[in-house]
mmCIF file of C-alpha atoms in Angstrom:
data_model
loop_
_atom_site.group_PDB
_atom_site.id
_atom_site.type_symbol
_atom_site.label_atom_id
_atom_site.label_comp_id
_atom_site.label_asym_id
_atom_site.label_seq_id
_atom_site.Cartn_x
_atom_site.Cartn_y
_atom_site.Cartn_z
ATOM 1 C CA MET A 335 20.370 -4.560 3.648
ATOM 2 C CA LEU A 336 17.470 -6.520 2.182
ATOM 3 C CA VAL A 337 14.264 -4.523 2.620
ATOM 4 C CA ASN A 338 10.722 -5.912 2.464
ATOM 5 C CA ILE A 339 8.065 -3.551 1.104
ATOM 6 C CA LEU A 340 4.483 -4.372 2.079
ATOM 7 C CA LYS A 341 1.480 -2.331 0.956
ATOM 8 C CA ILE A 342 -1.700 -3.048 2.938
ATOM 9 C CA GLY A 343 -4.828 -2.017 1.080
ATOM 10 C CA GLY A 344 -7.278 0.302 2.777
ATOM 11 C CA SER A 345 -10.054 -2.238 2.226
ATOM 12 C CA VAL A 346 -8.122 -4.737 4.354
ATOM 13 C CA ILE A 347 -8.143 -2.546 7.458
ATOM 14 C CA THR A 348 -11.333 -0.506 6.943
ATOM 15 C CA ASN A 349 -14.895 -1.114 5.808
ATOM 16 C CA LYS A 350 -14.587 0.792 2.563
ATOM 17 C CA ASP A 351 -18.350 1.053 2.028
ATOM 18 C CA VAL A 352 -18.906 2.700 5.436
ATOM 19 C CA GLU A 353 -17.398 6.100 6.169
ATOM 20 C CA TYR A 354 -14.578 6.089 8.737
ATOM 21 C CA SER A 355 -15.241 2.476 9.722
ATOM 22 C CA LEU A 356 -12.285 0.485 11.015
ATOM 23 C CA LYS A 357 -11.782 -3.289 10.978
ATOM 24 C CA ILE A 358 -10.040 -3.161 14.333
ATOM 25 C CA SER A 359 -9.706 -6.939 14.706
ATOM 26 C CA GLU A 360 -7.945 -7.099 11.326
ATOM 27 C CA VAL A 361 -5.614 -4.258 12.295
ATOM 28 C CA TYR A 362 -4.487 -6.152 15.393
ATOM 29 C CA ARG A 363 -4.260 -9.495 13.603
ATOM 30 C CA ILE A 364 -2.048 -7.945 10.938
ATOM 31 C CA ALA A 365 0.068 -6.236 13.591
ATOM 32 C CA TYR A 366 0.553 -9.617 15.277
ATOM 33 C CA GLU A 367 1.585 -11.274 12.008
ATOM 34 C CA ILE A 368 4.065 -8.486 11.299
ATOM 35 C CA SER A 369 5.462 -8.883 14.814
ATOM 36 C CA LYS A 370 6.049 -12.588 14.118
ATOM 37 C CA ALA A 371 7.790 -11.759 10.859
ATOM 38 C CA TYR A 372 9.934 -9.168 12.644
ATOM 39 C CA LYS A 373 10.942 -11.745 15.238
ATOM 40 C CA TYR A 374 11.563 -14.728 12.971
ATOM 41 C CA CYS A 375 12.589 -13.594 9.491
ATOM 42 C CA THR A 376 12.972 -9.884 8.707
ATOM 43 C CA LYS A 377 13.697 -6.708 10.614
ATOM 44 C CA HIS A 378 13.925 -4.419 7.600
ATOM 45 C CA MET A 379 10.383 -3.552 6.591
ATOM 46 C CA ILE A 380 8.605 -0.647 4.956
ATOM 47 C CA LEU A 381 4.854 -0.842 5.558
ATOM 48 C CA ILE A 382 2.485 1.336 3.572
ATOM 49 C CA HIS A 383 -1.262 1.389 4.128
ATOM 50 C CA GLY A 384 -4.073 2.816 2.069
ATOM 51 C CA GLY A 385 -6.772 5.196 3.230
ATOM 52 C CA GLY A 386 -9.817 2.994 2.846
ATOM 53 C CA SER A 387 -12.969 4.641 4.152
ATOM 54 C CA PHE A 388 -10.887 7.237 6.030
ATOM 55 C CA GLY A 389 -9.136 8.735 3.022
ATOM 56 C CA HIS A 390 -11.467 8.008 0.123
ATOM 57 C CA SER A 391 -14.622 9.184 1.914
ATOM 58 C CA THR A 392 -12.960 12.473 2.852
ATOM 59 C CA VAL A 393 -11.797 13.067 -0.718
ATOM 60 C CA ILE A 394 -15.290 12.398 -2.084
ATOM 61 C CA GLU A 395 -16.862 14.657 0.563
ATOM 62 C CA HIS A 396 -14.636 17.624 -0.236
ATOM 63 C CA GLY A 397 -14.331 16.994 -3.966
ATOM 64 C CA ASN A 398 -11.432 19.350 -4.592
ATOM 65 C CA VAL A 399 -8.081 18.310 -3.115
ATOM 66 C CA GLU A 400 -6.534 21.660 -4.010
ATOM 67 C CA LYS A 401 -8.434 23.762 -1.458
ATOM 68 C CA PRO A 402 -6.625 24.433 1.845
ATOM 69 C CA TYR A 403 -9.430 23.118 4.075
ATOM 70 C CA SER A 404 -9.817 19.969 1.972
ATOM 71 C CA ILE A 405 -6.081 19.284 2.138
ATOM 72 C CA ALA A 406 -6.022 19.749 5.909
ATOM 73 C CA GLN A 407 -9.022 17.455 6.445
ATOM 74 C CA ILE A 408 -7.720 14.652 4.228
ATOM 75 C CA ILE A 409 -4.307 14.690 5.896
ATOM 76 C CA TRP A 410 -5.908 14.781 9.353
ATOM 77 C CA PHE A 411 -8.063 11.704 8.742
ATOM 78 C CA MET A 412 -5.182 9.805 7.137
ATOM 79 C CA LYS A 413 -2.989 10.558 10.141
ATOM 80 C CA GLU A 414 -5.770 9.323 12.432
ATOM 81 C CA LEU A 415 -5.818 5.967 10.638
ATOM 82 C CA ASN A 416 -2.042 5.854 10.533
ATOM 83 C CA MET A 417 -1.802 6.458 14.268
ATOM 84 C CA ILE A 418 -4.111 3.494 14.930
ATOM 85 C CA VAL A 419 -2.040 1.214 12.682
ATOM 86 C CA THR A 420 1.279 2.348 14.158
ATOM 87 C CA ASP A 421 -0.001 2.032 17.732
ATOM 88 C CA ALA A 422 -1.180 -1.534 17.038
ATOM 89 C CA LEU A 423 2.255 -2.484 15.708
ATOM 90 C CA ASN A 424 3.995 -1.073 18.766
ATOM 91 C CA ALA A 425 1.489 -2.817 21.043
ATOM 92 C CA TYR A 426 2.773 -6.120 19.631
ATOM 93 C CA GLY A 427 6.398 -5.180 20.155
ATOM 94 C CA VAL A 428 7.189 -3.921 16.663
ATOM 95 C CA PRO A 429 9.410 -0.798 16.788
ATOM 96 C CA ALA A 430 7.310 1.016 14.199
ATOM 97 C CA VAL A 431 7.778 4.690 13.381
ATOM 98 C CA SER A 432 5.450 6.652 11.133
ATOM 99 C CA PHE A 433 6.833 9.096 8.586
ATOM 100 C CA ASP A 434 4.447 11.677 7.138
ATOM 101 C CA THR A 435 4.138 11.033 3.427
ATOM 102 C CA HIS A 436 3.423 14.680 2.629
ATOM 103 C CA ALA A 437 6.693 15.694 4.309
ATOM 104 C CA ILE A 438 9.017 13.496 2.236
ATOM 105 C CA PHE A 439 7.391 13.204 -1.217
ATOM 106 C CA TYR A 440 6.642 15.758 -3.905
ATOM 107 C CA ARG A 441 5.928 15.786 -7.648
ATOM 108 C CA ASP A 442 8.041 17.997 -9.909
ATOM 109 C CA PHE A 443 6.939 19.886 -13.026
ATOM 110 C CA ASP A 444 7.807 16.906 -15.234
ATOM 111 C CA GLY A 445 5.560 14.592 -13.222
ATOM 112 C CA ASP A 446 8.436 12.738 -11.565
ATOM 113 C CA LEU A 447 7.878 11.670 -7.965
ATOM 114 C CA LYS A 448 10.698 12.765 -5.670
ATOM 115 C CA CYS A 449 11.454 11.342 -2.235
ATOM 116 C CA PHE A 450 13.660 12.571 0.608
ATOM 117 C CA TYR A 451 14.522 9.045 1.663
ATOM 118 C CA LYS A 452 17.594 9.443 3.886
ATOM 119 C CA PRO A 453 15.609 9.440 7.163
ATOM 120 C CA LEU A 454 13.902 6.206 6.066
ATOM 121 C CA GLU A 455 17.262 4.652 5.235
ATOM 122 C CA LYS A 456 18.743 5.579 8.618
ATOM 123 C CA ALA A 457 15.685 4.228 10.441
ATOM 124 C CA LEU A 458 15.846 0.908 8.573
ATOM 125 C CA LYS A 459 19.509 0.510 9.497
ATOM 126 C CA LYS A 460 18.459 0.761 13.147
ATOM 127 C CA ASP A 461 15.891 -2.031 12.643
ATOM 128 C CA ILE A 462 13.026 0.446 12.813
ATOM 129 C CA VAL A 463 9.931 -0.585 10.865
ATOM 130 C CA VAL A 464 9.028 2.349 8.633
ATOM 131 C CA VAL A 465 5.308 3.123 8.265
ATOM 132 C CA LEU A 466 3.937 5.325 5.474
ATOM 133 C CA PHE A 467 0.458 5.920 4.076
ATOM 134 C CA GLY A 468 -1.415 7.171 1.033
ATOM 135 C CA ASP A 469 -1.741 10.913 1.434
ATOM 136 C CA ILE A 470 -1.956 14.373 -0.091
ATOM 137 C CA ILE A 471 1.403 15.654 -1.327
ATOM 138 C CA PHE A 472 2.498 19.084 -2.505
ATOM 139 C CA GLY A 473 4.075 19.423 -5.931
ATOM 140 C CA ASP A 474 5.421 21.987 -8.349
ATOM 141 C CA ARG A 475 2.029 22.109 -10.055
ATOM 142 C CA ASP A 476 -0.447 21.615 -7.194
ATOM 143 C CA ALA A 477 -1.498 19.366 -4.337
ATOM 144 C CA GLU A 478 -2.520 15.827 -5.308
ATOM 145 C CA ILE A 479 -3.330 12.404 -3.928
ATOM 146 C CA LEU A 480 -0.367 10.034 -3.760
ATOM 147 C CA SER A 481 -1.513 6.430 -3.506
ATOM 148 C CA GLY A 482 0.114 3.875 -1.251
ATOM 149 C CA ASP A 483 0.606 1.729 -4.341
ATOM 150 C CA GLU A 484 2.763 4.331 -6.063
ATOM 151 C CA ILE A 485 4.708 4.881 -2.842
ATOM 152 C CA ALA A 486 5.537 1.167 -2.748
ATOM 153 C CA TRP A 487 6.674 1.140 -6.383
ATOM 154 C CA LYS A 488 8.723 4.335 -5.998
ATOM 155 C CA LEU A 489 10.510 3.093 -2.879
ATOM 156 C CA SER A 490 11.388 -0.106 -4.714
ATOM 157 C CA THR A 491 13.560 1.972 -7.056
ATOM 158 C CA ILE A 492 15.408 3.424 -4.063
ATOM 159 C CA PHE A 493 15.833 0.460 -1.713
ATOM 160 C CA LYS A 494 15.984 -2.217 -4.440
ATOM 161 C CA PRO A 495 14.012 -5.009 -2.715
ATOM 162 C CA SER A 496 13.686 -8.325 -4.467
ATOM 163 C CA ARG A 497 9.937 -8.341 -3.766
ATOM 164 C CA ILE A 498 6.985 -5.989 -3.383
ATOM 165 C CA LEU A 499 3.972 -7.377 -1.550
ATOM 166 C CA PHE A 500 0.451 -6.017 -2.054
ATOM 167 C CA ALA A 501 -2.070 -7.253 0.534
ATOM 168 C CA THR A 502 -5.618 -6.721 -0.764
ATOM 169 C CA ASP A 503 -9.139 -7.910 0.092
ATOM 170 C CA VAL A 504 -9.209 -10.445 -2.776
ATOM 171 C CA ASP A 505 -7.013 -13.422 -3.642
ATOM 172 C CA GLY A 506 -5.232 -11.580 -6.447
ATOM 173 C CA VAL A 507 -5.962 -10.412 -9.981
ATOM 174 C CA TYR A 508 -8.942 -11.941 -11.777
ATOM 175 C CA ASP A 509 -9.809 -12.103 -15.460
ATOM 176 C CA ARG A 510 -12.977 -10.152 -14.626
ATOM 177 C CA ASN A 511 -14.795 -8.732 -11.612
ATOM 178 C CA PRO A 512 -14.181 -11.403 -8.921
ATOM 179 C CA GLU A 513 -17.818 -11.191 -7.826
ATOM 180 C CA GLU A 514 -19.002 -12.398 -11.223
ATOM 181 C CA PRO A 515 -19.710 -16.132 -11.681
ATOM 182 C CA GLY A 516 -16.924 -17.924 -13.513
ATOM 183 C CA SER A 517 -14.245 -15.351 -12.721
ATOM 184 C CA ARG A 518 -10.765 -16.869 -12.692
ATOM 185 C CA LEU A 519 -7.738 -16.006 -10.562
ATOM 186 C CA LEU A 520 -4.698 -15.223 -12.702
ATOM 187 C CA GLU A 521 -1.540 -16.789 -11.267
ATOM 188 C CA VAL A 522 0.679 -14.645 -13.504
ATOM 189 C CA VAL A 523 -0.164 -11.159 -14.772
ATOM 190 C CA ARG A 524 1.910 -9.435 -17.437
ATOM 191 C CA ILE A 525 1.888 -5.670 -17.117
ATOM 192 C CA SER A 526 1.821 -5.370 -20.893
ATOM 193 C CA GLU A 527 -1.481 -7.282 -20.982
ATOM 194 C CA VAL A 528 -3.279 -5.477 -18.170
ATOM 195 C CA GLY A 529 -5.375 -3.452 -20.608
ATOM 196 C CA SER A 530 -7.204 -6.587 -21.718
ATOM 197 C CA VAL A 531 -8.220 -7.637 -18.204
ATOM 198 C CA ASP A 532 -11.394 -6.357 -16.502
ATOM 199 C CA MET A 533 -10.322 -4.956 -13.139
ATOM 200 C CA GLU A 534 -13.092 -2.525 -12.344
ATOM 201 C CA SER A 535 -13.603 -2.105 -8.615
ATOM 202 C CA ARG A 536 -16.636 -3.706 -7.055
ATOM 203 C CA LYS A 537 -18.839 -0.664 -6.441
ATOM 204 C CA LYS A 538 -16.386 0.630 -3.872
ATOM 205 C CA VAL A 539 -15.105 4.170 -3.789
ATOM 206 C CA ASP A 540 -11.456 4.212 -4.871
ATOM 207 C CA VAL A 541 -9.969 7.569 -5.808
ATOM 208 C CA THR A 542 -6.517 6.097 -6.504
ATOM 209 C CA GLY A 543 -7.308 3.899 -9.494
ATOM 210 C CA GLY A 544 -7.824 0.444 -8.003
ATOM 211 C CA MET A 545 -6.204 -2.807 -9.133
ATOM 212 C CA LYS A 546 -5.317 -1.671 -12.639
ATOM 213 C CA ALA A 547 -3.408 1.398 -11.432
ATOM 214 C CA LYS A 548 -1.662 -0.770 -8.821
ATOM 215 C CA ILE A 549 -0.161 -2.887 -11.600
ATOM 216 C CA LEU A 550 0.425 -0.208 -14.231
ATOM 217 C CA HIS A 551 2.748 1.718 -11.910
ATOM 218 C CA GLY A 552 5.164 -1.100 -12.691
ATOM 219 C CA LEU A 553 5.638 0.232 -16.217
ATOM 220 C CA ARG A 554 7.225 3.329 -14.721
ATOM 221 C CA TYR A 555 9.009 1.955 -11.697
ATOM 222 C CA TRP A 556 10.084 -1.591 -12.521
ATOM 223 C CA ASN A 557 13.785 -2.182 -11.835
ATOM 224 C CA SER A 558 16.169 -5.027 -12.542
ATOM 225 C CA GLU A 559 16.428 -6.041 -8.869
ATOM 226 C CA LEU A 560 12.764 -7.045 -8.637
ATOM 227 C CA ARG A 561 12.171 -10.759 -8.929
ATOM 228 C CA GLU A 562 8.617 -10.843 -7.615
ATOM 229 C CA VAL A 563 5.619 -8.572 -7.235
ATOM 230 C CA LEU A 564 2.883 -10.451 -5.414
ATOM 231 C CA ILE A 565 -0.773 -9.481 -5.016
ATOM 232 C CA PHE A 566 -2.537 -11.611 -2.403
ATOM 233 C CA ASN A 567 -5.359 -11.660 0.137
ATOM 234 C CA GLY A 568 -4.335 -9.886 3.326
ATOM 235 C CA LEU A 569 -7.567 -10.906 5.057
ATOM 236 C CA LYS A 570 -6.510 -14.554 5.145
ATOM 237 C CA LYS A 571 -4.896 -15.602 8.402
ATOM 238 C CA ASP A 572 -1.090 -15.857 8.337
ATOM 239 C CA PHE A 573 -0.792 -14.828 4.677
ATOM 240 C CA ILE A 574 0.967 -11.569 5.555
ATOM 241 C CA PHE A 575 3.353 -13.379 7.900
ATOM 242 C CA LYS A 576 4.094 -16.057 5.311
ATOM 243 C CA ALA A 577 4.538 -13.570 2.476
ATOM 244 C CA LEU A 578 6.973 -11.465 4.504
ATOM 245 C CA CYS A 579 8.978 -14.576 5.354
ATOM 246 C CA GLY A 580 9.148 -15.726 1.742
ATOM 247 C CA GLU A 581 6.737 -18.627 2.075
ATOM 248 C CA SER A 582 4.340 -19.474 -0.738
ATOM 249 C CA VAL A 583 0.828 -17.993 -0.575
ATOM 250 C CA LEU A 584 -2.051 -17.989 -3.032
ATOM 251 C CA GLY A 585 -2.020 -14.895 -5.207
ATOM 252 C CA SER A 586 -1.079 -13.305 -8.517
ATOM 253 C CA ARG A 587 2.520 -12.734 -9.546
ATOM 254 C CA VAL A 588 3.117 -9.623 -11.644
ATOM 255 C CA VAL A 589 5.810 -9.751 -14.329
ATOM 256 C CA LEU A 590 6.870 -7.466 -17.171
#
């Protein structure tokens, strides 16, 4: 069973600079593109979305993700966003089922991320599209934020896809802040060289580490089955559909 893993950045589906602000037209466009991919090229998909202005704003507001009320609020807002995304997928005929991230992931004392993946595996075998999201998880040490990026990387070690797709709000990885004049899109990014590239976020709140963290997870989770990790612009029409179906799209390819 060949599984496609797609992470959709929170800034693709929300206005990250405005608290709890949804890009509803983008949500439905993306749902439509995924429905086309489901119909024409792949029925085995794991979709993970970030929190955007729903998750990050709540974390900043509460400050401490270890307090019970903070945990409850963050999870509630993330589930609200997740429900909207999952409903949009089903509205376009995609049999999408959401799985609560905090119910199947935890971090042990050694810092290793554990996943109870059997329900996901059974769902995929029934051609169910699995939907997950960045969330609070409970660990041996304490509660913490688990990013959608790390979820995507971790699941790649379990389901062994040949590709991981990261849909962002920029064309890929740049040699500096993409808003600066003269910035250059990098077609190939070596994880070992990430430290020398300026990837600071563009004045947007991101409590999960941004572009650099997205790539550096590969040092921990890279496996021999991966042939491509692609970072591309999910706001461009048909890019998500094309990427899921293996067609070429503009972006940055991450290699060891």
